[in-house]
Structures are given as C-alpha cells and as structure tokens.
Coordinates of C-alpha atoms in Angstrom, one line a residue:
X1 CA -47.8 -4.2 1.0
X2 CA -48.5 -1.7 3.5
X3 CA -51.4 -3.3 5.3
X4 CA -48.7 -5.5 5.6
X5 CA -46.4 -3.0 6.7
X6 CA -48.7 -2.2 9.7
X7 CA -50.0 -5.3 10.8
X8 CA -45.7 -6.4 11.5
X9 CA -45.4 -3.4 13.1
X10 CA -48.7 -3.6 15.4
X11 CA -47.8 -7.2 16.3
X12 CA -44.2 -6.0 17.5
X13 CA -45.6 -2.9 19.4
X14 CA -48.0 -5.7 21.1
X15 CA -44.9 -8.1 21.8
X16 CA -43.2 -5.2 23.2
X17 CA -46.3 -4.0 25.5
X18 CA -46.6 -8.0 26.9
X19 CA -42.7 -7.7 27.5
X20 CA -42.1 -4.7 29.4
X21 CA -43.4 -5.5 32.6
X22 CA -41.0 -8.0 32.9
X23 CA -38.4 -6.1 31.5
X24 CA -39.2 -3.5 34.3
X25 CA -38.9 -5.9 36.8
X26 CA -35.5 -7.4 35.3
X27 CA -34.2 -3.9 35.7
X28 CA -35.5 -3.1 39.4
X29 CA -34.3 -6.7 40.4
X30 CA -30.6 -5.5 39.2
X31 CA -31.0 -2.1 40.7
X32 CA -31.6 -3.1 44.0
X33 CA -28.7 -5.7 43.6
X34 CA -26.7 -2.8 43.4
X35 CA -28.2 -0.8 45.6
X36 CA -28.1 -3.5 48.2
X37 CA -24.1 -4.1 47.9
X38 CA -23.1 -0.6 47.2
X39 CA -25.6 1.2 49.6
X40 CA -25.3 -0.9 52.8
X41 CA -23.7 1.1 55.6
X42 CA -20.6 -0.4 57.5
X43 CA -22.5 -1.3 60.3
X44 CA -24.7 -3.6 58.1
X45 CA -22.1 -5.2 56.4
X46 CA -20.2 -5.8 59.6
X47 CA -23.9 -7.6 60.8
X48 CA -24.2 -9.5 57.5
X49 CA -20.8 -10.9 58.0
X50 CA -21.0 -11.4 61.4
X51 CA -24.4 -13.5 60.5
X52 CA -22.3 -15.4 58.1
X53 CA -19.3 -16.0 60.4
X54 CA -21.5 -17.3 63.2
X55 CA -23.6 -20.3 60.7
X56 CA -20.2 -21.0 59.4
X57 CA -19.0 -21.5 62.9
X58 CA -22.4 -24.6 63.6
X59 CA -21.4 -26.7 61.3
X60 CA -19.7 -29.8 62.8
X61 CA -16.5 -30.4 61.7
X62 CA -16.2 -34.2 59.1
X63 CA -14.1 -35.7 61.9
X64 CA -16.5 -35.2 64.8
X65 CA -18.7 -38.2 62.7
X66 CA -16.2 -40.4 62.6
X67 CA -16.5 -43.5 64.7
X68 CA -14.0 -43.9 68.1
X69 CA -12.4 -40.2 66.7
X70 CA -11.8 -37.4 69.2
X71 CA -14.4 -34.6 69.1
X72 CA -12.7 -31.6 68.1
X73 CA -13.3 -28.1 68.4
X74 CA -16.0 -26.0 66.1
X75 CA -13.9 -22.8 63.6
X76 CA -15.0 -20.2 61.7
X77 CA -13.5 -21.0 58.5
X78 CA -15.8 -22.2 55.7
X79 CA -12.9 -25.3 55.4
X80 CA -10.5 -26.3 57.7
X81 CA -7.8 -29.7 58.2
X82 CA -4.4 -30.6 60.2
X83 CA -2.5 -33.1 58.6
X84 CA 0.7 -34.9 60.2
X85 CA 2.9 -34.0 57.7
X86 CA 4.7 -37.0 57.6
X87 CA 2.2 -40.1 57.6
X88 CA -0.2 -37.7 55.8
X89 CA -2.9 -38.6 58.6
X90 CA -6.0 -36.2 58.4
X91 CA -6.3 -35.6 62.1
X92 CA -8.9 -32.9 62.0
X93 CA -11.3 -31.9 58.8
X94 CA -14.3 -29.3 58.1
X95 CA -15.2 -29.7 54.6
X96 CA -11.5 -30.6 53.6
X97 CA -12.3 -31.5 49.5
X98 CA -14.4 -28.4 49.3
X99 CA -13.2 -25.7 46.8
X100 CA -11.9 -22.1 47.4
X101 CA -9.8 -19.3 46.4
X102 CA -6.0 -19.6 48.3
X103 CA -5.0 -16.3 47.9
X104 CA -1.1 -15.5 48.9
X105 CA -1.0 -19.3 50.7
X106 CA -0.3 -20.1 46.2
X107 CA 3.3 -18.6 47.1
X108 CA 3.7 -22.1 49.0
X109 CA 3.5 -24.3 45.9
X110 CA 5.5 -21.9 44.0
X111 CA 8.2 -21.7 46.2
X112 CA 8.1 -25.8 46.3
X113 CA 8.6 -25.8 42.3
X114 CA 11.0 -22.5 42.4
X115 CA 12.8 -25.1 44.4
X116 CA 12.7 -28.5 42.9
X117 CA 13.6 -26.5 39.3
X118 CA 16.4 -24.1 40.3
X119 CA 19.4 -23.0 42.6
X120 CA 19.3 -20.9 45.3
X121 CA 22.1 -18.9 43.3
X122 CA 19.9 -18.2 40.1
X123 CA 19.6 -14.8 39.1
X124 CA 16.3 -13.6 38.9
X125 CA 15.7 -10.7 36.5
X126 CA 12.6 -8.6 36.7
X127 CA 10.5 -8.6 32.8
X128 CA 8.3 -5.4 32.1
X129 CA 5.5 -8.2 32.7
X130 CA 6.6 -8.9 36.1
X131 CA 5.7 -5.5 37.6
X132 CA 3.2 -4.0 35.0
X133 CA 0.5 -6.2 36.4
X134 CA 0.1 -4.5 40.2
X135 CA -2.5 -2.4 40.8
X136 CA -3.0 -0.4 43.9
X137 CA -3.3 -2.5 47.2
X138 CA -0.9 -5.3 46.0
X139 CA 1.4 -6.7 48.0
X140 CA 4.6 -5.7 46.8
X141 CA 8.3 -4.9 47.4
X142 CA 9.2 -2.1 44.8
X143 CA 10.7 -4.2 42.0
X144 CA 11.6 -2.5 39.3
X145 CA 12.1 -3.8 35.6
X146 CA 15.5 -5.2 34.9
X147 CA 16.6 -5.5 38.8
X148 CA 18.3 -8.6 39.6
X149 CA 17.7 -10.7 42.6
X150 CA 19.2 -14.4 43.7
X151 CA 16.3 -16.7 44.0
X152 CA 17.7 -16.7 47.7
X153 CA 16.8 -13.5 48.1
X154 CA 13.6 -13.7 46.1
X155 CA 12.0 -16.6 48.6
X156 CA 12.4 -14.0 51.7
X157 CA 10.4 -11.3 49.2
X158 CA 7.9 -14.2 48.8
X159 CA 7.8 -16.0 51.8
X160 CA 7.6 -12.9 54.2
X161 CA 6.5 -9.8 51.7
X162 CA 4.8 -12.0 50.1
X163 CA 5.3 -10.0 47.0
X164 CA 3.0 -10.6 43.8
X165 CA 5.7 -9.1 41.5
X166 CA 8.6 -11.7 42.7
X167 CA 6.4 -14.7 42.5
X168 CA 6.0 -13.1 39.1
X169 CA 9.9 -12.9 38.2
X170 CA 10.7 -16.4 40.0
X171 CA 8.3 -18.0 38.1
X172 CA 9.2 -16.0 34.6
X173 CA 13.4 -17.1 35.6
X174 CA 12.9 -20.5 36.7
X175 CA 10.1 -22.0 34.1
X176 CA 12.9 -20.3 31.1
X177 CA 15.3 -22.4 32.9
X178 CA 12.9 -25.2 32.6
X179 CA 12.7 -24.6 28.6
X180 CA 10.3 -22.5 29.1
X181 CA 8.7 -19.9 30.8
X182 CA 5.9 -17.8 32.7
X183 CA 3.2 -20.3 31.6
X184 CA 5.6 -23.2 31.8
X185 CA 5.7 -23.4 35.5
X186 CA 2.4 -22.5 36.0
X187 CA 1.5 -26.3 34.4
X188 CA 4.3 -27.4 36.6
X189 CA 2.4 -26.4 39.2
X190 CA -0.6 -27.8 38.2
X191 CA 1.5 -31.5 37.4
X192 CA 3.2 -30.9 40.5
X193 CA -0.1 -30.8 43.0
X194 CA -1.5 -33.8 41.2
X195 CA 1.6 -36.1 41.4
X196 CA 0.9 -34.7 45.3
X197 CA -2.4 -36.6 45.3
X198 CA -4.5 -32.9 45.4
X199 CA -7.7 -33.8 43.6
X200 CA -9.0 -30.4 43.9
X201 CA -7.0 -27.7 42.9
X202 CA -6.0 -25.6 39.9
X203 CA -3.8 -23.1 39.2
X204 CA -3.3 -20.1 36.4
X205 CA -0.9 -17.4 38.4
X206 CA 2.6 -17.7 41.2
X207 CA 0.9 -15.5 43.4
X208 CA -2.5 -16.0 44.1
X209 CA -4.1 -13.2 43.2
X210 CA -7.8 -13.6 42.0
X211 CA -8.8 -15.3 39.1
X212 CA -11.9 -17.7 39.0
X213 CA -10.1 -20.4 37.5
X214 CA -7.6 -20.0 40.5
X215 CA -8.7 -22.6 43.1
X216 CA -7.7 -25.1 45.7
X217 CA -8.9 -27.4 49.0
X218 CA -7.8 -27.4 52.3
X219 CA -6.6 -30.9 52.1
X220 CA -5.0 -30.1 48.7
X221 CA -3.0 -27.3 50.8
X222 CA -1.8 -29.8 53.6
X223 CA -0.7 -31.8 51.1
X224 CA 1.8 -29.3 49.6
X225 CA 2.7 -27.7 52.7
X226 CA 3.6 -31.3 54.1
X227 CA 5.8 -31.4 50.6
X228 CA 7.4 -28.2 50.4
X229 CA 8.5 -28.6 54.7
X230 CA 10.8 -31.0 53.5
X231 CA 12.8 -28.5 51.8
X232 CA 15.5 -27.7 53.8
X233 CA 15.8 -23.8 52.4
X234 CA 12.4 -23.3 52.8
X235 CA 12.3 -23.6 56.5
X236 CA 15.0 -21.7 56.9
X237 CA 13.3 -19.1 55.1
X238 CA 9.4 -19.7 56.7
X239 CA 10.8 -19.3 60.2
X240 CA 12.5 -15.8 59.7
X241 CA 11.1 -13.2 61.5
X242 CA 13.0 -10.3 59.0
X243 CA 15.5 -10.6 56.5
X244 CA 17.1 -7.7 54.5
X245 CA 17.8 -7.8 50.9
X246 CA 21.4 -5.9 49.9
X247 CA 21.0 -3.2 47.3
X248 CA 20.8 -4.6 44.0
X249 CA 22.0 -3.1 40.3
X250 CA 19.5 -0.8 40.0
X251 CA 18.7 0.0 43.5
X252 CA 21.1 1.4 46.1
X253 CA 19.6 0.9 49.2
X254 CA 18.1 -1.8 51.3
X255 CA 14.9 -3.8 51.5
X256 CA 13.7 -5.1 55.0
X257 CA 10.5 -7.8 54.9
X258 CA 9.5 -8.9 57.5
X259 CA 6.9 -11.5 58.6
X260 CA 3.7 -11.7 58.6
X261 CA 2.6 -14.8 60.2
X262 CA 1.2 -13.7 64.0
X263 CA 1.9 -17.1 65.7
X264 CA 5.8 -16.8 64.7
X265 CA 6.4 -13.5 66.8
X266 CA 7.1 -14.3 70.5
X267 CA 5.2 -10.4 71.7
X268 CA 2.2 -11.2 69.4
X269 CA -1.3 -11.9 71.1
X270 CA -1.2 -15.0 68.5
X271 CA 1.7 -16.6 69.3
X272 CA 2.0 -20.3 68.9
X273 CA 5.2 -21.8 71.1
X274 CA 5.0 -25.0 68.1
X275 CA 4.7 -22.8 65.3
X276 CA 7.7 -23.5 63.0
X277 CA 6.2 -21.5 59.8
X278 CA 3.4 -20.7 57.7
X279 CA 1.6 -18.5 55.1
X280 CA -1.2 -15.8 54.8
X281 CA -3.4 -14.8 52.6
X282 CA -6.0 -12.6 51.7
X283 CA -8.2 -11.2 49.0
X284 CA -11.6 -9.9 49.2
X285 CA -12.8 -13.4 47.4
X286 CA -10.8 -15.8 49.4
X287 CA -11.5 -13.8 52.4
X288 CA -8.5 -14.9 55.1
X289 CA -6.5 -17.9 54.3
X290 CA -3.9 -19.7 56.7
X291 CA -1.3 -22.1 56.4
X292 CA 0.9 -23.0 59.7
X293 CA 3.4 -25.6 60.3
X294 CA 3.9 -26.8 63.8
X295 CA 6.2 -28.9 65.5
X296 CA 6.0 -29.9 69.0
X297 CA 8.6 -33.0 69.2
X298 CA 6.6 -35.3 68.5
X299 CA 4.3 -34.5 65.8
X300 CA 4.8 -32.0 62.9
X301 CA 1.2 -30.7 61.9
X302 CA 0.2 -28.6 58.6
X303 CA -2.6 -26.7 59.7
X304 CA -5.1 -25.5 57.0
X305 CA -7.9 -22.5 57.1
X306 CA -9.9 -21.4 54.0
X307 CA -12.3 -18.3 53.7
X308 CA -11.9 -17.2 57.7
X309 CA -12.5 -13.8 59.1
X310 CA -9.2 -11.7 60.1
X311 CA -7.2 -12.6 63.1
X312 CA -10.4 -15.6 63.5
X313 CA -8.2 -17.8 61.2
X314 CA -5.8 -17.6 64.4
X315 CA -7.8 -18.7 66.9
X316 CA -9.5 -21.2 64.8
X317 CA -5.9 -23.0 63.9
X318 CA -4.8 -22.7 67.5
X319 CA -7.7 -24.7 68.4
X320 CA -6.8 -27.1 65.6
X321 CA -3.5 -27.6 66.4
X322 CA -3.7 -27.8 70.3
X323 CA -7.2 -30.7 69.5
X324 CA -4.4 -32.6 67.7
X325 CA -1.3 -32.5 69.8
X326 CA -3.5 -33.7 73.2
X327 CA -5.4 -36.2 71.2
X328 CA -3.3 -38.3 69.2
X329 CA 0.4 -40.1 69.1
X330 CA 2.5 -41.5 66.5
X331 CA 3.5 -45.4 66.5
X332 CA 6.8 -45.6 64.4
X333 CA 6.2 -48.5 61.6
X334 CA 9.8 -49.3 61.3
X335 CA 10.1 -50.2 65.7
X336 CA 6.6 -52.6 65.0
X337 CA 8.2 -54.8 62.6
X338 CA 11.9 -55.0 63.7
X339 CA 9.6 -55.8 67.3
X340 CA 7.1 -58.5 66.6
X341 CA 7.8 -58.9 62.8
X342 CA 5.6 -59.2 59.6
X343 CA 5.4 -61.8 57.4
X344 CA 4.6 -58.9 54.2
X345 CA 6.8 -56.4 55.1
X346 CA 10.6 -56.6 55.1
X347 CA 11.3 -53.2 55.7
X348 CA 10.7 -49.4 55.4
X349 CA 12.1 -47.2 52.5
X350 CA 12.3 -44.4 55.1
X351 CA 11.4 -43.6 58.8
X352 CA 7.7 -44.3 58.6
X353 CA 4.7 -43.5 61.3
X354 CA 0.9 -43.9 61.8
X355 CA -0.7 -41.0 63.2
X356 CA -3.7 -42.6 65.8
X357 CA -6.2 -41.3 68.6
X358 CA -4.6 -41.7 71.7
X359 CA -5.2 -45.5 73.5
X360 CA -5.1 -46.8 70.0
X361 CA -2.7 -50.0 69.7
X362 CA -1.3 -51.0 66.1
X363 CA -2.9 -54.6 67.1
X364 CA -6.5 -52.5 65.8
X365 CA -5.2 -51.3 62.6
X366 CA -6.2 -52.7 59.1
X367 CA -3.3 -53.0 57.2
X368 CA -3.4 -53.1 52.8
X369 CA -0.3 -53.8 50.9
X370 CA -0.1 -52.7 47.3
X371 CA 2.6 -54.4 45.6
X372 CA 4.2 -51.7 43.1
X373 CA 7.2 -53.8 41.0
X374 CA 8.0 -57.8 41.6
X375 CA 11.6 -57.7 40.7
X376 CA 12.0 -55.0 43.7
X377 CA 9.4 -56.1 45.8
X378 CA 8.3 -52.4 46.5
X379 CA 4.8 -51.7 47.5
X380 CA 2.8 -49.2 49.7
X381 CA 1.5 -49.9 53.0
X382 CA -1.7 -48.4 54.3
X383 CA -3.1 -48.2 57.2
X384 CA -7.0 -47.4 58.7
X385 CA -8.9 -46.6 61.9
X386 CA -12.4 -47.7 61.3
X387 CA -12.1 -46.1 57.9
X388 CA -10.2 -43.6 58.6
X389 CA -6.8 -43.5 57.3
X390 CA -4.2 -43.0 59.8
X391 CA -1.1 -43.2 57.7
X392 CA 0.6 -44.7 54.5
X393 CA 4.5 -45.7 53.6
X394 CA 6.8 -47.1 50.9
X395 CA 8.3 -50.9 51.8
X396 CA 10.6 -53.5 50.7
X397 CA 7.9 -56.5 51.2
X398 CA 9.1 -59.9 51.8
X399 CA 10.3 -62.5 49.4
X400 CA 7.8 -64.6 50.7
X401 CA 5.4 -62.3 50.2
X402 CA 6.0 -61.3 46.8
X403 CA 6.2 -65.2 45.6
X404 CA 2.5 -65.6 47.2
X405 CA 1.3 -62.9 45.3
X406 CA 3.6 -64.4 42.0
X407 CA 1.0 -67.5 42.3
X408 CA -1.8 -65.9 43.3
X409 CA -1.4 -63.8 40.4
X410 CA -0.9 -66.3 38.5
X411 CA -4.0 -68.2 39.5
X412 CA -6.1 -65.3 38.6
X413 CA -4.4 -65.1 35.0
X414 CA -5.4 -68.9 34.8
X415 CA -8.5 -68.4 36.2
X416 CA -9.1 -65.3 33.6
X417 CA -7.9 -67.1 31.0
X418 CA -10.1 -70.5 31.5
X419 CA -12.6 -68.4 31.6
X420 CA -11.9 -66.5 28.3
X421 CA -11.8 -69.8 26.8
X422 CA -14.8 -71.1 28.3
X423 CA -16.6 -67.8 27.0
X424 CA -14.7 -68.4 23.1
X425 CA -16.1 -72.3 23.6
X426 CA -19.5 -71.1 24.1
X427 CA -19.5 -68.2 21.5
X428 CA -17.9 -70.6 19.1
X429 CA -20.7 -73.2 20.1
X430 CA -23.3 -71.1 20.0
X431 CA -21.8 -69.4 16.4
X432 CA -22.0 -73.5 15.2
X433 CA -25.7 -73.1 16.7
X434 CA -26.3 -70.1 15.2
X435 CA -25.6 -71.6 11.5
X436 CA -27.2 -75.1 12.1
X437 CA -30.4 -73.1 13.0
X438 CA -30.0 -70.8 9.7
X439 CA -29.0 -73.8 7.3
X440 CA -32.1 -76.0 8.9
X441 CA -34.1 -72.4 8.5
X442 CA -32.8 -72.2 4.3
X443 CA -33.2 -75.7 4.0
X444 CA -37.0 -75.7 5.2
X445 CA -37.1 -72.3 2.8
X446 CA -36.0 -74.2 -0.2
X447 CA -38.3 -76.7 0.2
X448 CA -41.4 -74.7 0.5
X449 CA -40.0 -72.8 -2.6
X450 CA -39.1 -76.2 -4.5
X451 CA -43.0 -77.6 -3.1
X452 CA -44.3 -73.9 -4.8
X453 CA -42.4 -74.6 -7.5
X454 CA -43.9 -78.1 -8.6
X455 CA -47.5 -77.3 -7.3
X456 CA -47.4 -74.6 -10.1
X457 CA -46.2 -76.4 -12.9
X458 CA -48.9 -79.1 -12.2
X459 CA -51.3 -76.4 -12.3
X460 CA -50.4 -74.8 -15.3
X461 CA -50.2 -78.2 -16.9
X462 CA -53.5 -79.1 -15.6
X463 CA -55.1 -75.6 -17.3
X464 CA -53.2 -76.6 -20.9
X465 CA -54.6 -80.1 -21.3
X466 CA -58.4 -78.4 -19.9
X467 CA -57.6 -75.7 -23.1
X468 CA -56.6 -78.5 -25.5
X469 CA -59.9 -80.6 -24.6
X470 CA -62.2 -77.8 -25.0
X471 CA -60.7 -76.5 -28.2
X472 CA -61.3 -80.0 -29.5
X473 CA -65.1 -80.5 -28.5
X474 CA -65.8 -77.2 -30.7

C-alpha cells in the first residue's frame, strides 16, 4: 500500500515538473499583458492610437466599389453611412452591417419608444434603481429618488444632458405604462429596431452604457434616426441649443442642459449650416459615436459614425454629408407617374422619392413591385442603381395590375398543383410497381419453397422403400 503510496505521488511530482514551464510562461504571457496596458506612458498610447486611427482611415469606404457611384471621401471611424432619411437610400457606407458599441447615440431609440408609448405630460418619477446605478464619470443631471419630471422635460435631460439616470426613469415610467416595466421597454426596443429592418443590433439598457451584449450597426442607427426624425417633439427637442428644467418637488432650483452636439452651435469650429440635430456618444469601448441629422432643402441626411477618435467623428461626418449633398438628387415618385404614367402603379401612399447619383434619369432604374394584400392592392415599390438600392415606397397598384398577378398566381397554383398530381401519379405508380415486383418476388419464393418441399418428400420416400428392400433380403 505504500509502495503504492509513493509511486502516485512520484508520478504527480513528475506531471507537475513537465507542467511548470508552461505554467511559467502562462503567467509571464499575462504579466506582460498587464504590464503592457497598465505601464505604457501617454505618449505611447497616444502613438498606438494614432497607429490605429491612421489604418482605419485606408480602408476604402463599401460605396467607393460600387459601379457608376460617386467616390467619396476616406473617415476615421471604424464604420460610417448617410442615409436619406426619407427613401432610406444608402448614399455613403464604410462597413455599415458591422457591429459596435453605440454608447449615449442608444438615447435615440429610447426617446423614439418613450415617444410612440407615452405623452409628453406623463409624469416621470425617479425609483431608487434609477439613480443607484451611476458611478463616477456618468453623465448625469442630479436626480434624486422620488423627483418628478414631465417626460417633456425628461427628453431635454436626455437629448442634451444626455443623462443615464433619466433614460433610466423614462424607461422605468413609460414600459409600467406599457404593463410593464424597466425590462418591458427594453424588449420594445429590441421589437421596435427590427420592425425598423435593423438586422444588427441588440439592446439590454436606455442609456447606452457598456454592456457586451449592448450592440448596434451604423446602418441599424440610420434606420432609427430616419424613424425617430419624424417625430415632431423630438426635433423640437434635438435642435435646442439649452433648455432649463423648472424646480421640481424635491428640488428648488433650476437645471440648465445644454447641448452637446458641436455642429448645432453657430461659434463652434464644427459647425454644420444643415445640421438640424444629432446625438453623441462615448465610452471607452465604443470610443466616439455620432449621430447628425441634416437638412439642406432638398435632402434630409442621417449621418452615422461608430468607434471614431474625439472631435475626428466631426470632420469625418462633415465630409459625409457635404460627398452626399454635391453628389446626388432626389426624383419625386409621385411627379413620375402622374407625368408619364405606370401601368403597375396607381399611386403613392405618401410623398415618395429615390435618392440617385447626379445625371441619373428614372428611365435607368429597375423597378420590383411586391404586391402586399389583393383586396387593397397595396404593395411596395423598390427601386435599384446597378444593385444598389436607391429608394423604396408603399403604393396603391393598378387594378390591372393586381388582376395580372390574380392569374398569374393562379397559373402557378395550377401549375403547382398539376405538378403535385403528376408527382402522387408517379408515387402511386411506382407504389403499384413497388408491389407487383414484391408479389412476383413471394410468388417466385413460394415456388422454390413448394419445389423444396416435393424434392424432399420424394427423397425421403425414396430412402423408406431402399429400407424396406433391404430389410427384406436379410
């Protein structure tokens, strides 16, 4: 037993001797990990990011491949789009589907279901959970628990504070008005951005702040910018410069926020004459995020930038928005068909554009219809560039229209049907087959067996008669 004893223990001391180099190296590996991140001086962290700015900067934007498209400009940001934000045109895209943390740019989509699910005149009462969550460094306006704002109010400590704590309490008020509550409207959000069409995105908190399982796209951004614009309150919240919120039941004095969006201040450096609204972001794992509306007359863009450096994501949508505005029209949809006509297409549910590279006629447009309901005749009409779509609407399509695609329908359901029959023909003819072959196959089996049957009886009669005659010569 203890020979036994020892030899264990000698095998685990070896096991342990063959191990520890590697262990050693394991630990030195995750030392100078550390080491690395928490000893580099400022000067070398400024050089690695400057490194990683620059190669983020070469790579050519999507759009730039795109045949007969307008070359635009080269950004900073890792992922970067403008969207007409009424035909939903992609105009300009750097690696648009490509995931990242939003940051504060989440208080967009919250606002858009705050919005959609509530009343401007909804109080909004501050929950110990509302404010206990801060930590230092948080964006925040000073709520304290069981304050009371109007959600009115609330959106100007969102939009322009950006404050964590009343995305927090907006979100708490309005999903408990929804039967619910905190965690109610978060999955609002989330059914919200894909009824949107946003294919990359997911969302766990109102305010952005980091959580891995926190995510979103540039495109998927555009998208709910483009939605939440059409809000009437929200622009006439976005496009405030400062706004003061009156003392409220627990607080006697005043709160003045103020924005934070560069391009919206006339004496700013950044100043964009089109900008109509926007919202940042930042965190240290998103890195700068920037959403900008613009509006120049003609156009209204949603400008997009994800994981930018500081005042960069700026310059970077500036040169966005200004590639767009010089290089691309609208052509209204509803003046087309009232001028030359369409045999598909009755009319438009709403005023409906295509966003196209300037010189581009609607003569060199594809155009699919999706018909939606028969009795209504509603469908979708999209439109492409070479690929590239350039714009999509609702429409009332022709009666004409609709009865062609009745019979066409139709045909196919005959033709699908003929066909089903034609297959059940064949599998019943080949079932009929099937049996002759294993009746013919028993048949043949029997006969052998009945053959086997009779050759053996004549045998056995054959040996009884040979017995009898021998028995009867003895």
């Amino acid at each position: 037993m203890r020979k036994s004893g020892k030899q264990i223990l000698l095998m685990i001391l070896a096991i342990v001797l063959i191990l520890q180099p590697s262990w050693k190296v394991m630990a030195e590996e995750a030392l100078t990990d550390t080491v690395s991140e928490t000893e580099m001086t400022e000067e070398e962290k400024q050089a690695a990011e400057e490194k990683e700015k620059q190669e983020s900067y070469e790579v050519v934007p999507d759009t730039n491949t795109f045949e007969k498209w307008p070359q635009g400009p080269n950004v900073y940001g890792a992922s970067a789009v403008v969207m007409d934000m009424d035909s939903k045109a992609v105009l300009y895209g750097k690696k648009i589907d490509e995931r990242h943390y939003p940051a504060s740019i989440t208080k967009l989509l919250t606002t858009l279901v705050a919005l959609e699910n509530g009343e401007l005149t909804d109080t909004i009462t501050f929950s110990e959970d509302s404010v206990s969550f801060l930590e230092y460094g948080d964006a925040s306006i000073g709520m304290t628990p069981g304050e009371i704002l109007t959600l009115d109010e609330a959106l100007y400590g969102i939009l322009l504070a950006s404050a964590n704590e009343v995305s927090y309490a907006v979100a708490e008020n309005i999903g408990q008005k929804m039967g619910g509550g905190y965690s109610a409207f978060i999955q609002e959000m989330n059914e919200r951005a894909v009824e949107l069409g946003c294919t990359g995105s997911h969302w766990v908190n109102a305010n952005g702040l980091h959580d891995e399982e926190h995510y979103t796209t540039a495109h998927d951004m555009a998208l709910i910018a483009s939605e939440v614009y059409k809000q009437e309150e929200f622009q006439n919240v976005i496009g405030t410069l400062s706004y003061t919120i009156p003392p409220t039941n627990l607080m006697n004095e005043e709160r003045i926020v103020y924005q934070n969006h560069k391009m919206l201040w006339p004496e700013n450096y950044y100043y964009y004459a089109y900008c109509t609204g926007g919202k940042t972001g930042y965190t240290d794992q998103a890195k700068t995020t920037l959403v900008t509306m613009a509006d120049n007359g003609t156009m209204r863009l949603a400008a997009v930038v994800l994981y930018d450096y500081g005042v960069a994501a700026y310059d970077d949508t500036r040169a966005a928005l200004d590639y767009a505005f010089e290089n691309f029209n609208r052509i209204s949809l509803n003046n087309q068909i009232s001028t030359t006509g369409s045999e598909e297409i009755e009319s438009f549910s709403e005023e409906a554009y295509v966003t196209v590279p300037n010189g581009v006629t609607f003569s060199e447009l594809e155009q699919e219809i999706t018909l939606l309901d028969e009795e209504t005749r509603e469908g979708i009409a999209a439109y492409t560039y070479h690929g590239q779509n350039v714009g999509s609407a609702s429409v009332i399509l022709t009666k004409k229209y609709v009865e062609s695609q009745k019979e066409e329908n139709k045909n196919i359901k005959i033709a699908q049907k003929e066909k089903k029959e034609d297959t059940s023909k064949k599998t019943k003819s080949s079932s009929i087959a099937r049996i002759a072959v294993s009746v013919g196959i028993a048949v043949v089996v029997l006969c052998i067996v009945w053959i086997l049957i009779v050759k053996y009886r004549q045998v056995k009669r054959r040996k009884k008669r040979h017995r009898k005659n021998k028995y009867r010569k003895y």
